[in-house]
Short mmCIF file of N, CA and C and ligand atoms in Angstrom, two decimals:
data_model
loop_
_atom_site.label_atom_id
_atom_site.label_comp_id
_atom_site.label_asym_id
_atom_site.label_seq_id
_atom_site.Cartn_x
_atom_site.Cartn_y
_atom_site.Cartn_z
N UNK A 685 -11.11 155.94 131.25
CA UNK A 685 -12.60 155.66 131.61
C UNK A 685 -12.57 154.25 131.88
N UNK A 686 -13.36 153.78 132.90
CA UNK A 686 -13.47 152.36 133.37
C UNK A 686 -14.26 151.59 132.13
N UNK A 687 -13.52 150.53 131.62
CA UNK A 687 -14.34 149.75 130.67
C UNK A 687 -15.34 148.84 131.32
N UNK A 688 -16.43 148.71 130.58
CA UNK A 688 -17.49 147.88 131.30
C UNK A 688 -17.82 146.68 130.41
N UNK A 689 -18.24 145.67 131.03
CA UNK A 689 -18.73 144.45 130.36
C UNK A 689 -20.19 144.66 129.91
N UNK A 690 -20.36 144.51 128.62
CA UNK A 690 -21.79 144.70 128.06
C UNK A 690 -22.47 143.44 128.04
N UNK A 691 -23.54 143.33 128.93
CA UNK A 691 -24.25 142.07 129.04
C UNK A 691 -25.62 142.13 128.55
N UNK A 692 -26.20 140.87 128.23
CA UNK A 692 -27.61 140.72 128.07
C UNK A 692 -28.14 139.72 128.89
N UNK A 693 -29.26 139.82 129.53
CA UNK A 693 -29.80 138.66 130.25
C UNK A 693 -31.30 138.33 129.72
N UNK A 694 -31.37 137.04 129.23
CA UNK A 694 -32.56 136.57 128.56
C UNK A 694 -33.18 135.46 129.22
N UNK A 695 -34.52 135.26 129.07
CA UNK A 695 -35.12 134.04 129.50
C UNK A 695 -35.93 133.52 128.64
N UNK A 696 -35.95 132.15 128.47
CA UNK A 696 -36.90 131.39 127.53
C UNK A 696 -37.84 130.65 128.43
N UNK A 697 -38.16 129.33 128.02
CA UNK A 697 -39.17 128.55 128.74
C UNK A 697 -38.59 128.19 130.02
N UNK A 698 -39.23 128.71 131.08
CA UNK A 698 -38.59 128.29 132.56
C UNK A 698 -39.50 129.13 133.45
N UNK A 699 -39.14 128.96 134.77
CA UNK A 699 -39.82 129.74 135.84
C UNK A 699 -39.22 131.04 136.32
N UNK A 700 -38.14 131.31 135.66
CA UNK A 700 -37.25 132.49 135.86
C UNK A 700 -36.74 132.67 137.46
N UNK A 701 -36.62 131.60 138.06
CA UNK A 701 -36.14 131.64 139.38
C UNK A 701 -34.63 132.18 139.49
N UNK A 702 -33.75 131.91 138.36
CA UNK A 702 -32.45 132.18 138.31
C UNK A 702 -32.37 133.77 138.21
N UNK A 703 -33.35 134.27 137.37
CA UNK A 703 -33.42 135.73 137.38
C UNK A 703 -33.77 136.40 138.65
N UNK A 704 -34.65 135.70 139.39
CA UNK A 704 -35.02 136.31 140.69
C UNK A 704 -33.68 136.41 141.62
N UNK A 705 -33.01 135.18 141.47
CA UNK A 705 -31.68 135.00 142.25
C UNK A 705 -30.74 136.08 141.88
N UNK A 706 -30.71 136.47 140.57
CA UNK A 706 -29.83 137.42 140.07
C UNK A 706 -30.19 138.83 140.69
N UNK A 707 -31.39 139.10 140.66
CA UNK A 707 -31.81 140.39 141.29
C UNK A 707 -31.57 140.49 142.81
N UNK A 708 -31.76 139.27 143.43
CA UNK A 708 -31.22 139.24 144.86
C UNK A 708 -29.85 139.55 145.06
N UNK A 709 -29.13 138.97 144.28
CA UNK A 709 -27.59 139.29 144.31
C UNK A 709 -27.25 140.74 144.11
N UNK A 710 -28.26 141.53 143.44
CA UNK A 710 -27.92 142.98 143.31
C UNK A 710 -28.04 143.66 144.65
N UNK A 711 -28.79 143.00 145.52
CA UNK A 711 -28.70 143.67 146.93
C UNK A 711 -27.32 143.90 147.51
N UNK A 712 -26.50 142.86 147.24
CA UNK A 712 -25.21 143.00 147.75
C UNK A 712 -24.14 143.56 146.77
N UNK A 713 -24.44 143.43 145.46
CA UNK A 713 -23.46 143.69 144.48
C UNK A 713 -23.61 144.83 143.51
N UNK A 714 -24.80 145.46 143.79
CA UNK A 714 -25.24 146.65 142.74
C UNK A 714 -24.21 147.55 142.53
N UNK A 715 -23.58 148.31 143.61
CA UNK A 715 -22.74 149.38 143.48
C UNK A 715 -21.40 148.91 142.94
N UNK A 716 -21.00 147.63 143.35
CA UNK A 716 -19.71 147.10 142.66
C UNK A 716 -19.93 146.85 141.02
N UNK A 717 -21.11 146.18 140.79
CA UNK A 717 -21.40 145.84 139.42
C UNK A 717 -21.58 147.20 138.53
N UNK A 718 -22.27 148.04 139.10
CA UNK A 718 -22.59 149.27 138.36
C UNK A 718 -21.41 149.83 137.69
N UNK A 719 -20.33 149.71 138.31
CA UNK A 719 -19.12 150.38 137.89
C UNK A 719 -18.36 149.46 136.77
N UNK A 720 -18.73 148.21 136.73
CA UNK A 720 -18.03 147.21 135.85
C UNK A 720 -18.87 146.67 134.80
N UNK A 721 -20.26 146.87 134.97
CA UNK A 721 -21.28 146.23 134.01
C UNK A 721 -22.24 147.14 133.31
N UNK A 722 -22.37 147.09 132.02
CA UNK A 722 -23.36 147.83 131.36
C UNK A 722 -24.44 146.71 131.00
N UNK A 723 -25.68 146.98 131.76
CA UNK A 723 -26.78 146.02 131.51
C UNK A 723 -27.50 146.49 130.30
N UNK A 724 -27.06 146.12 129.06
CA UNK A 724 -27.39 146.58 127.85
C UNK A 724 -28.77 146.03 127.71
N UNK A 725 -29.09 144.87 127.85
CA UNK A 725 -30.53 144.22 127.83
C UNK A 725 -30.82 143.38 129.13
N UNK A 726 -31.64 143.87 129.94
CA UNK A 726 -32.12 143.22 131.08
C UNK A 726 -33.47 143.61 131.42
N UNK A 727 -34.55 142.94 131.01
CA UNK A 727 -35.86 143.47 131.07
C UNK A 727 -36.38 143.48 132.47
N UNK A 728 -35.72 142.81 133.47
CA UNK A 728 -36.29 142.80 134.74
C UNK A 728 -35.80 144.08 135.50
N UNK A 729 -34.74 144.75 134.92
CA UNK A 729 -34.16 145.97 135.49
C UNK A 729 -34.50 147.20 134.84
N UNK A 730 -34.86 147.18 133.43
CA UNK A 730 -35.20 148.34 132.61
C UNK A 730 -36.13 148.24 131.59
N UNK A 731 -36.82 149.28 131.29
CA UNK A 731 -37.99 149.08 130.33
C UNK A 731 -37.45 149.36 128.96
N UNK A 732 -36.31 150.18 128.90
CA UNK A 732 -35.65 150.43 127.50
C UNK A 732 -34.48 149.56 127.41
N UNK A 733 -34.46 148.65 126.46
CA UNK A 733 -33.26 147.80 126.32
C UNK A 733 -32.62 147.84 124.94
N UNK A 734 -31.54 147.45 124.78
CA UNK A 734 -30.78 147.56 123.47
C UNK A 734 -30.33 145.94 123.29
N UNK A 735 -30.73 145.60 121.96
CA UNK A 735 -30.54 144.18 121.66
C UNK A 735 -29.07 144.09 121.04
N UNK A 736 -28.08 144.06 121.76
CA UNK A 736 -26.74 143.83 121.43
C UNK A 736 -26.15 145.08 120.94
N UNK A 737 -24.74 144.99 120.52
CA UNK A 737 -23.94 143.71 120.77
C UNK A 737 -23.59 143.53 122.14
N UNK A 738 -23.42 142.25 122.58
CA UNK A 738 -23.00 141.97 123.99
C UNK A 738 -21.65 141.27 124.05
N UNK A 739 -20.89 141.50 125.01
CA UNK A 739 -19.77 140.70 125.35
C UNK A 739 -20.21 139.46 125.86
N UNK A 740 -21.23 139.45 126.83
CA UNK A 740 -21.72 138.13 127.25
C UNK A 740 -23.23 138.12 127.24
N UNK A 741 -23.87 136.99 126.79
CA UNK A 741 -25.26 136.92 126.96
C UNK A 741 -25.45 135.78 128.10
N UNK A 742 -26.24 136.03 129.04
CA UNK A 742 -26.70 135.09 129.99
C UNK A 742 -28.02 134.64 129.68
N UNK A 743 -28.15 133.36 129.36
CA UNK A 743 -29.46 132.81 128.85
C UNK A 743 -30.08 131.82 129.79
N UNK A 744 -31.24 132.04 130.41
CA UNK A 744 -31.88 131.18 131.27
C UNK A 744 -33.01 130.40 130.49
N UNK A 745 -33.35 129.20 130.78
CA UNK A 745 -34.50 128.61 130.28
C UNK A 745 -34.25 127.62 129.15
N UNK A 746 -35.19 126.77 128.79
CA UNK A 746 -35.06 125.79 127.66
C UNK A 746 -35.75 126.31 126.47
N UNK A 747 -35.45 125.73 125.34
CA UNK A 747 -36.11 126.19 124.02
C UNK A 747 -37.27 125.22 123.56
N UNK A 748 -38.49 125.80 123.56
CA UNK A 748 -39.58 125.05 123.21
C UNK A 748 -40.36 125.30 122.08
N UNK A 749 -39.85 126.49 121.26
CA UNK A 749 -40.67 126.69 120.12
C UNK A 749 -39.59 127.22 119.03
N UNK A 750 -40.08 127.24 117.79
CA UNK A 750 -39.16 127.76 116.59
C UNK A 750 -38.80 129.13 116.70
N UNK A 751 -39.90 130.03 117.32
CA UNK A 751 -39.60 131.42 117.68
C UNK A 751 -38.51 131.67 118.67
N UNK A 752 -38.39 130.81 119.70
CA UNK A 752 -37.41 130.89 120.76
C UNK A 752 -36.07 130.44 120.07
N UNK A 753 -36.05 129.47 119.24
CA UNK A 753 -34.94 128.99 118.62
C UNK A 753 -34.29 130.10 117.87
N UNK A 754 -35.11 130.68 116.93
CA UNK A 754 -34.79 131.89 116.16
C UNK A 754 -34.00 132.95 116.99
N UNK A 755 -34.76 133.41 118.07
CA UNK A 755 -34.20 134.40 118.98
C UNK A 755 -32.96 133.95 119.58
N UNK A 756 -32.80 132.85 120.01
CA UNK A 756 -31.40 132.34 120.69
C UNK A 756 -30.42 132.40 119.56
N UNK A 757 -30.65 132.12 118.41
CA UNK A 757 -29.62 132.19 117.36
C UNK A 757 -29.11 133.54 117.10
N UNK A 758 -30.11 134.40 117.17
CA UNK A 758 -30.00 135.89 116.93
C UNK A 758 -28.92 136.36 118.19
N UNK A 759 -29.26 135.94 119.49
CA UNK A 759 -28.62 136.38 120.52
C UNK A 759 -27.18 135.90 120.48
N UNK A 760 -26.96 134.65 119.95
CA UNK A 760 -25.78 134.16 119.77
C UNK A 760 -24.84 134.90 118.75
N UNK A 761 -25.52 135.29 117.59
CA UNK A 761 -24.81 136.00 116.56
C UNK A 761 -24.25 137.41 117.04
N UNK A 762 -24.95 137.98 117.99
CA UNK A 762 -24.45 139.40 118.58
C UNK A 762 -23.86 139.24 119.73
N UNK A 763 -23.36 138.14 120.28
CA UNK A 763 -22.58 137.87 121.55
C UNK A 763 -21.33 137.36 121.35
N UNK A 764 -20.45 137.79 122.13
CA UNK A 764 -19.07 137.15 122.02
C UNK A 764 -18.93 135.92 122.85
N UNK A 765 -19.81 135.78 123.90
CA UNK A 765 -19.63 134.70 124.81
C UNK A 765 -21.08 134.41 125.30
N UNK A 766 -21.59 133.13 125.37
CA UNK A 766 -22.77 132.79 125.82
C UNK A 766 -22.69 131.80 127.07
N UNK A 767 -23.38 132.26 128.05
CA UNK A 767 -23.55 131.38 129.41
C UNK A 767 -24.82 130.91 129.55
N UNK A 768 -25.11 129.59 129.74
CA UNK A 768 -26.32 128.97 130.05
C UNK A 768 -26.52 129.05 131.56
N UNK A 769 -27.69 129.61 131.75
CA UNK A 769 -27.98 129.90 133.29
C UNK A 769 -29.16 128.86 133.71
N UNK A 770 -28.78 128.03 134.72
CA UNK A 770 -29.65 127.09 135.24
C UNK A 770 -29.95 125.85 134.50
N UNK A 771 -30.53 124.76 135.14
CA UNK A 771 -30.61 123.45 134.57
C UNK A 771 -31.45 123.40 133.21
N UNK A 772 -32.49 124.11 133.16
CA UNK A 772 -33.38 124.11 132.13
C UNK A 772 -32.47 124.51 130.89
N UNK A 773 -31.58 125.73 131.02
CA UNK A 773 -30.85 126.04 129.90
C UNK A 773 -29.61 125.18 129.57
N UNK A 774 -29.15 124.50 130.61
CA UNK A 774 -27.90 123.51 130.50
C UNK A 774 -28.49 122.16 129.97
N UNK A 775 -29.53 121.70 130.47
CA UNK A 775 -29.90 120.22 130.05
C UNK A 775 -31.31 120.19 129.54
N UNK A 776 -32.19 121.12 129.56
CA UNK A 776 -33.51 121.26 129.15
C UNK A 776 -34.46 120.96 130.28
N UNK A 777 -34.01 120.22 131.30
CA UNK A 777 -34.87 119.88 132.45
C UNK A 777 -34.81 120.68 133.67
N UNK A 778 -35.83 120.99 134.37
CA UNK A 778 -37.11 120.24 134.39
C UNK A 778 -38.20 120.80 133.39
N UNK A 779 -37.73 121.96 132.61
CA UNK A 779 -38.83 122.47 131.68
C UNK A 779 -39.20 121.40 130.61
N UNK A 780 -38.23 120.47 130.27
CA UNK A 780 -38.44 119.50 129.20
C UNK A 780 -39.10 118.24 129.71
N UNK A 781 -39.74 118.24 130.80
CA UNK A 781 -40.40 117.12 131.38
C UNK A 781 -41.43 116.38 130.35
N UNK A 782 -42.07 117.31 129.67
CA UNK A 782 -43.12 116.66 128.56
C UNK A 782 -42.28 115.74 127.57
N UNK A 783 -41.01 115.79 127.26
CA UNK A 783 -40.44 115.00 126.46
C UNK A 783 -40.42 113.41 126.99
N UNK A 784 -40.57 113.27 128.19
CA UNK A 784 -40.68 111.88 128.80
C UNK A 784 -42.08 111.52 129.03
N UNK A 785 -43.11 112.19 128.72
CA UNK A 785 -44.42 111.80 128.92
C UNK A 785 -44.71 110.44 128.13
N UNK A 786 -45.66 109.61 128.66
CA UNK A 786 -46.01 108.27 128.00
C UNK A 786 -46.54 108.56 126.69
N UNK A 787 -46.76 107.68 125.89
CA UNK A 787 -47.26 107.75 124.58
C UNK A 787 -48.64 108.35 124.66
N UNK A 788 -49.42 107.91 125.57
CA UNK A 788 -50.77 108.35 125.83
C UNK A 788 -50.79 109.77 126.15
N UNK A 789 -50.02 110.27 127.14
CA UNK A 789 -49.93 111.73 127.38
C UNK A 789 -49.49 112.56 126.26
N UNK A 790 -48.51 112.12 125.47
CA UNK A 790 -47.99 112.68 124.24
C UNK A 790 -49.13 113.02 123.42
N UNK A 791 -49.97 112.07 123.26
CA UNK A 791 -51.18 112.15 122.37
C UNK A 791 -52.02 113.25 122.77
N UNK A 792 -52.21 113.28 124.10
CA UNK A 792 -53.17 114.13 124.79
C UNK A 792 -52.73 115.71 124.57
N UNK A 793 -51.44 116.01 124.72
CA UNK A 793 -50.75 117.19 124.57
C UNK A 793 -50.54 117.70 123.13
N UNK A 794 -50.71 116.82 122.16
CA UNK A 794 -50.42 117.14 120.81
C UNK A 794 -51.20 118.45 120.31
N UNK A 795 -52.59 118.47 120.58
CA UNK A 795 -53.22 119.64 120.12
C UNK A 795 -52.75 121.01 120.76
N UNK A 796 -52.17 120.87 121.98
CA UNK A 796 -51.66 122.15 122.49
C UNK A 796 -50.30 122.45 121.82
N UNK A 797 -49.67 121.56 121.55
CA UNK A 797 -48.21 121.70 120.92
C UNK A 797 -48.42 122.52 119.57
N UNK A 798 -49.61 121.95 118.85
CA UNK A 798 -49.91 122.43 117.55
C UNK A 798 -50.49 123.97 117.71
N UNK A 799 -51.50 124.06 118.67
CA UNK A 799 -52.09 125.32 119.04
C UNK A 799 -51.13 126.46 119.25
N UNK A 800 -50.02 126.12 120.04
CA UNK A 800 -49.09 127.18 120.57
C UNK A 800 -47.76 127.11 119.82
N UNK A 801 -47.71 126.52 118.65
CA UNK A 801 -46.61 126.39 117.65
C UNK A 801 -45.34 125.92 118.39
N UNK A 802 -45.52 124.91 119.24
CA UNK A 802 -44.23 124.48 120.08
C UNK A 802 -43.54 123.43 119.09
N UNK A 803 -42.32 123.25 119.60
CA UNK A 803 -41.51 121.99 119.03
C UNK A 803 -41.98 120.76 119.61
N UNK A 804 -41.71 119.64 118.88
CA UNK A 804 -42.04 118.24 119.34
C UNK A 804 -41.40 118.04 120.69
N UNK A 805 -40.12 118.53 120.76
CA UNK A 805 -39.45 118.28 122.13
C UNK A 805 -38.94 119.59 122.64
N UNK A 806 -38.76 119.64 123.88
CA UNK A 806 -38.02 120.95 124.61
C UNK A 806 -36.61 120.66 124.58
N UNK A 807 -35.75 121.59 124.31
CA UNK A 807 -34.25 121.55 124.17
C UNK A 807 -33.60 122.30 125.08
N UNK A 808 -32.28 121.85 125.39
CA UNK A 808 -31.23 122.63 126.08
C UNK A 808 -30.65 123.71 124.87
N UNK A 809 -30.01 124.65 125.41
CA UNK A 809 -29.48 125.80 124.47
C UNK A 809 -28.56 124.97 123.44
N UNK A 810 -27.72 124.03 123.94
CA UNK A 810 -26.71 123.55 123.19
C UNK A 810 -27.29 122.76 121.95
N UNK A 811 -28.64 122.47 121.82
CA UNK A 811 -29.16 121.75 120.83
C UNK A 811 -29.08 122.71 119.59
N UNK A 812 -28.92 123.98 119.79
CA UNK A 812 -28.96 124.97 118.73
C UNK A 812 -27.84 125.82 118.52
N UNK A 813 -27.12 126.15 119.64
CA UNK A 813 -26.01 127.12 119.62
C UNK A 813 -24.84 126.53 120.53
N UNK A 814 -23.62 127.09 120.24
CA UNK A 814 -22.53 126.66 121.13
C UNK A 814 -22.57 127.43 122.57
N UNK A 815 -22.51 126.70 123.51
CA UNK A 815 -22.63 127.36 124.88
C UNK A 815 -21.20 127.33 125.40
N UNK A 816 -20.68 128.48 125.82
CA UNK A 816 -19.37 128.69 126.23
C UNK A 816 -19.11 128.35 127.65
N UNK A 817 -20.23 128.55 128.40
CA UNK A 817 -19.90 128.29 129.85
C UNK A 817 -21.41 127.92 130.48
N UNK A 818 -21.42 127.15 131.65
CA UNK A 818 -22.64 126.81 132.25
C UNK A 818 -22.67 127.12 133.61
N UNK A 819 -23.80 127.53 134.18
CA UNK A 819 -24.04 127.75 135.67
C UNK A 819 -25.19 126.75 135.91
N UNK A 820 -24.94 125.49 136.35
CA UNK A 820 -25.99 124.67 136.61
C UNK A 820 -26.67 124.96 137.95
N UNK A 821 -27.70 124.03 138.40
CA UNK A 821 -28.55 124.12 139.38
C UNK A 821 -29.94 124.70 138.97
N UNK A 822 -30.89 124.26 139.97
CA UNK A 822 -32.26 124.59 139.78
C UNK A 822 -32.80 125.08 141.01
N UNK A 823 -32.86 126.53 141.31
CA UNK A 823 -32.29 127.42 140.26
C UNK A 823 -30.62 127.39 140.27
N UNK A 824 -30.11 128.37 139.53
CA UNK A 824 -28.65 128.36 139.51
C UNK A 824 -27.92 128.45 140.75
N UNK A 825 -26.72 127.92 140.84
CA UNK A 825 -25.96 128.16 142.06
C UNK A 825 -25.33 129.50 142.01
N UNK A 826 -25.64 130.24 143.01
CA UNK A 826 -25.14 131.63 143.02
C UNK A 826 -23.65 131.91 143.13
N UNK A 827 -23.12 130.90 143.75
CA UNK A 827 -21.65 131.02 143.98
C UNK A 827 -20.95 130.58 142.55
N UNK A 828 -21.55 129.70 141.83
CA UNK A 828 -20.95 129.33 140.56
C UNK A 828 -21.20 130.66 139.55
N UNK A 829 -22.43 131.19 139.75
CA UNK A 829 -22.63 132.38 139.01
C UNK A 829 -21.58 133.50 139.26
N UNK A 830 -21.39 133.84 140.45
CA UNK A 830 -20.36 134.88 140.81
C UNK A 830 -18.99 134.50 140.29
N UNK A 831 -18.63 133.26 140.34
CA UNK A 831 -17.39 132.93 139.76
C UNK A 831 -17.37 133.01 138.25
N UNK A 832 -18.41 132.62 137.58
CA UNK A 832 -18.49 132.73 136.15
C UNK A 832 -18.47 134.30 135.75
N UNK A 833 -19.18 135.13 136.48
CA UNK A 833 -19.14 136.50 136.23
C UNK A 833 -17.72 137.18 136.27
N UNK A 834 -17.06 136.54 137.36
CA UNK A 834 -15.60 137.07 137.60
C UNK A 834 -14.86 136.63 136.41
N UNK A 835 -15.07 135.52 136.03
CA UNK A 835 -14.17 135.01 134.90
C UNK A 835 -14.51 135.89 133.62
N UNK A 836 -15.81 136.11 133.36
CA UNK A 836 -16.11 137.06 132.24
C UNK A 836 -15.46 138.34 132.39
N UNK A 837 -15.57 138.90 133.64
CA UNK A 837 -14.75 140.34 133.74
C UNK A 837 -13.32 140.23 133.47
N UNK A 838 -12.76 139.15 133.89
CA UNK A 838 -11.26 138.95 133.57
C UNK A 838 -11.03 138.65 132.10
N UNK A 839 -11.98 137.76 131.45
CA UNK A 839 -11.85 137.38 130.03
C UNK A 839 -11.90 138.57 129.28
N UNK A 840 -12.74 139.48 129.41
CA UNK A 840 -12.90 140.77 128.66
C UNK A 840 -12.19 141.89 129.30
N UNK A 841 -11.14 141.62 130.15
CA UNK A 841 -10.19 142.68 130.61
C UNK A 841 -10.96 143.92 131.22
N UNK A 842 -11.95 143.59 131.93
CA UNK A 842 -12.75 144.57 132.63
C UNK A 842 -11.87 145.00 134.09
N UNK A 843 -11.61 143.68 134.59
CA UNK A 843 -10.79 143.78 135.82
C UNK A 843 -9.50 143.11 135.64
S1 SF4 B 1964 -33.59 125.51 136.15
FE1 SF4 B 1964 -35.15 125.29 137.77
S2 SF4 B 1964 -35.24 127.18 138.63
FE2 SF4 B 1964 -34.23 127.48 136.68
S3 SF4 B 1964 -35.82 127.99 135.32
FE3 SF4 B 1964 -35.58 125.83 135.24
S4 SF4 B 1964 -36.99 125.09 136.55
FE4 SF4 B 1964 -36.82 127.26 137.09
#
């Protein structure tokens, strides 16, 4: 029986453009990936999802709250390999732009940070977990993503 790569796709604080690109890539790769990949958790594709275990977790977006930090740590715990998708996940920016607000603006947004239980600063994934591989770009570079996915399929001996 064909071995499949068990993957999870998650998004945190971001605009989800890399998720849209991923869905666009399915136009060309769906039938090929269907044979090689088990989409164990991918909310944009299915309504019933399984929370791990994963060979690879693809994580898009920055971390802006304690709730997100805890969820990211859980994802890391149940995944053998973690890939940061897009600049927000890799560097925090542009989602982290409030980190660089002037003192005056910081004061202005303080009540919102408190109201929505947000962290003082917005963080890249690696502030909280070890990131194994990165797909940079805003949104992600699709060619780097395809190369990374290929690496993962080889790493986990699916191909
Ligand atoms: S990296 Fe760019 S495209 Fe991706 S989530 Fe952040 S802002 Fe959106």
